[in-house]
């Protein structure tokens, strides 16, 4: 049976499901509509699709609390209050970030426990709790137990590979976090998807001990930050205007990493949460 836990940004939780004494239904099995930007030329039969965009998802919740009905109502009102936001976690393996769009409304019939409410998810897909991680460059571990200290051994070896197949095993393309660092100096680092030649390039220099993080925040806004010691600097202006590699395609993504020095010292890591288009009750 499907169970959902709403975790608000204040650290409070409410469980929809038997362990939370709440029967519920959510429309999480519905697909999302794609908004198409279309045009039609002179004497053209049919139309040309020029843009595709997907809006957020409204999640309608209906249900009934039981047991200590007064206590459950108060808990639901407190955790899912107006202006609250957080994430819905489903069966401990998928989540979606949401805002409370309509706070819980309860039946006027005393002690029947019926309620309804709404969440709104700006990013409409259901992300895996388990994060995927891939690395280009860096050091591969060679040290493992048991070990014989009487014989020479290596703790690790420097990887010379400049490519990695980043597998996105979800249903849809997803945003990702890119971390770029260097063992020496990296000038104008660039990551390219060799499958479609889209790329992301940063016009700047990373010195040893520094790293750049490019990611989407909780509101899906693109961020780029340079960390040097305890100082974090906004470097969103470093992203080249022709960059377009801001999401990973579903399936294989053959990525390369290089810079003006040939990528010898560059280390690039990729992390992301594969996502499903819909969830079904199981």
JSON list of N, CA and C in Angstrom, two decimals, residues 6 16 26 57-61 80 88 98-102 117-121:
[
{"chain": "A", "resi": 6, "resn": "UNK", "atom": "N", "xyz": [4.67, 13.89, 4.25]},
{"chain": "A", "resi": 6, "resn": "UNK", "atom": "CA", "xyz": [4.99, 15.29, 3.94]},
{"chain": "A", "resi": 6, "resn": "UNK", "atom": "C", "xyz": [5.95, 15.80, 5.00]},
{"chain": "A", "resi": 16, "resn": "UNK", "atom": "N", "xyz": [0.65, 10.19, 5.52]},
{"chain": "A", "resi": 16, "resn": "UNK", "atom": "CA", "xyz": [-0.59, 9.77, 4.87]},
{"chain": "A", "resi": 16, "resn": "UNK", "atom": "C", "xyz": [-0.49, 8.27, 4.64]},
{"chain": "A", "resi": 26, "resn": "UNK", "atom": "N", "xyz": [-4.36, 10.36, -3.81]},
{"chain": "A", "resi": 26, "resn": "UNK", "atom": "CA", "xyz": [-3.67, 11.46, -4.50]},
{"chain": "A", "resi": 26, "resn": "UNK", "atom": "C", "xyz": [-3.65, 11.16, -5.99]},
{"chain": "A", "resi": 57, "resn": "UNK", "atom": "N", "xyz": [2.78, 20.65, -11.32]},
{"chain": "A", "resi": 57, "resn": "UNK", "atom": "CA", "xyz": [1.72, 19.65, -11.09]},
{"chain": "A", "resi": 57, "resn": "UNK", "atom": "C", "xyz": [0.94, 19.99, -9.83]},
{"chain": "A", "resi": 58, "resn": "UNK", "atom": "N", "xyz": [-0.38, 20.01, -9.93]},
{"chain": "A", "resi": 58, "resn": "UNK", "atom": "CA", "xyz": [-1.23, 20.15, -8.76]},
{"chain": "A", "resi": 58, "resn": "UNK", "atom": "C", "xyz": [-1.59, 18.76, -8.24]},
{"chain": "A", "resi": 59, "resn": "UNK", "atom": "N", "xyz": [-1.36, 18.52, -6.97]},
{"chain": "A", "resi": 59, "resn": "UNK", "atom": "CA", "xyz": [-1.66, 17.23, -6.35]},
{"chain": "A", "resi": 59, "resn": "UNK", "atom": "C", "xyz": [-2.86, 17.40, -5.43]},
{"chain": "A", "resi": 60, "resn": "UNK", "atom": "N", "xyz": [-3.99, 16.83, -5.83]},
{"chain": "A", "resi": 60, "resn": "UNK", "atom": "CA", "xyz": [-5.19, 16.86, -5.01]},
{"chain": "A", "resi": 60, "resn": "UNK", "atom": "C", "xyz": [-5.15, 15.72, -4.00]},
{"chain": "A", "resi": 61, "resn": "UNK", "atom": "N", "xyz": [-5.46, 16.03, -2.77]},
{"chain": "A", "resi": 61, "resn": "UNK", "atom": "CA", "xyz": [-5.46, 15.02, -1.70]},
{"chain": "A", "resi": 61, "resn": "UNK", "atom": "C", "xyz": [-6.84, 14.97, -1.06]},
{"chain": "A", "resi": 80, "resn": "UNK", "atom": "N", "xyz": [0.66, 21.00, 7.56]},
{"chain": "A", "resi": 80, "resn": "UNK", "atom": "CA", "xyz": [0.28, 21.44, 6.21]},
{"chain": "A", "resi": 80, "resn": "UNK", "atom": "C", "xyz": [-0.41, 22.79, 6.28]},
{"chain": "A", "resi": 88, "resn": "UNK", "atom": "N", "xyz": [7.09, 15.72, -0.48]},
{"chain": "A", "resi": 88, "resn": "UNK", "atom": "CA", "xyz": [6.33, 14.50, -0.26]},
{"chain": "A", "resi": 88, "resn": "UNK", "atom": "C", "xyz": [7.21, 13.32, -0.60]},
{"chain": "A", "resi": 98, "resn": "UNK", "atom": "N", "xyz": [7.08, 20.28, -2.94]},
{"chain": "A", "resi": 98, "resn": "UNK", "atom": "CA", "xyz": [5.74, 20.85, -3.06]},
{"chain": "A", "resi": 98, "resn": "UNK", "atom": "C", "xyz": [5.56, 22.07, -2.16]},
{"chain": "A", "resi": 99, "resn": "UNK", "atom": "N", "xyz": [4.54, 22.84, -2.51]},
{"chain": "A", "resi": 99, "resn": "UNK", "atom": "CA", "xyz": [4.03, 23.92, -1.68]},
{"chain": "A", "resi": 99, "resn": "UNK", "atom": "C", "xyz": [2.59, 23.58, -1.30]},
{"chain": "A", "resi": 100, "resn": "UNK", "atom": "N", "xyz": [2.17, 24.03, -0.13]},
{"chain": "A", "resi": 100, "resn": "UNK", "atom": "CA", "xyz": [0.77, 23.87, 0.26]},
{"chain": "A", "resi": 100, "resn": "UNK", "atom": "C", "xyz": [-0.04, 24.89, -0.53]},
{"chain": "A", "resi": 101, "resn": "UNK", "atom": "N", "xyz": [-0.85, 24.41, -1.45]},
{"chain": "A", "resi": 101, "resn": "UNK", "atom": "CA", "xyz": [-1.67, 25.30, -2.28]},
{"chain": "A", "resi": 101, "resn": "UNK", "atom": "C", "xyz": [-3.01, 25.57, -1.65]},
{"chain": "A", "resi": 102, "resn": "UNK", "atom": "N", "xyz": [-3.59, 24.55, -1.01]},
{"chain": "A", "resi": 102, "resn": "UNK", "atom": "CA", "xyz": [-4.85, 24.71, -0.26]},
{"chain": "A", "resi": 102, "resn": "UNK", "atom": "C", "xyz": [-4.72, 23.92, 1.02]},
{"chain": "A", "resi": 117, "resn": "UNK", "atom": "N", "xyz": [-7.37, 18.68, 0.50]},
{"chain": "A", "resi": 117, "resn": "UNK", "atom": "CA", "xyz": [-6.34, 19.72, 0.45]},
{"chain": "A", "resi": 117, "resn": "UNK", "atom": "C", "xyz": [-5.62, 19.62, -0.89]},
{"chain": "A", "resi": 118, "resn": "UNK", "atom": "N", "xyz": [-4.69, 20.53, -1.15]},
{"chain": "A", "resi": 118, "resn": "UNK", "atom": "CA", "xyz": [-3.91, 20.52, -2.38]},
{"chain": "A", "resi": 118, "resn": "UNK", "atom": "C", "xyz": [-2.47, 20.90, -2.12]},
{"chain": "A", "resi": 119, "resn": "UNK", "atom": "N", "xyz": [-1.58, 20.21, -2.85]},
{"chain": "A", "resi": 119, "resn": "UNK", "atom": "CA", "xyz": [-0.18, 20.61, -2.95]},
{"chain": "A", "resi": 119, "resn": "UNK", "atom": "C", "xyz": [0.09, 21.07, -4.37]},
{"chain": "A", "resi": 120, "resn": "UNK", "atom": "N", "xyz": [1.16, 21.87, -4.54]},
{"chain": "A", "resi": 120, "resn": "UNK", "atom": "CA", "xyz": [1.59, 22.25, -5.88]},
{"chain": "A", "resi": 120, "resn": "UNK", "atom": "C", "xyz": [3.08, 21.97, -6.01]},
{"chain": "A", "resi": 121, "resn": "UNK", "atom": "N", "xyz": [3.45, 21.25, -7.08]},
{"chain": "A", "resi": 121, "resn": "UNK", "atom": "CA", "xyz": [4.85, 20.89, -7.32]},
{"chain": "A", "resi": 121, "resn": "UNK", "atom": "C", "xyz": [5.35, 21.67, -8.54]}
]
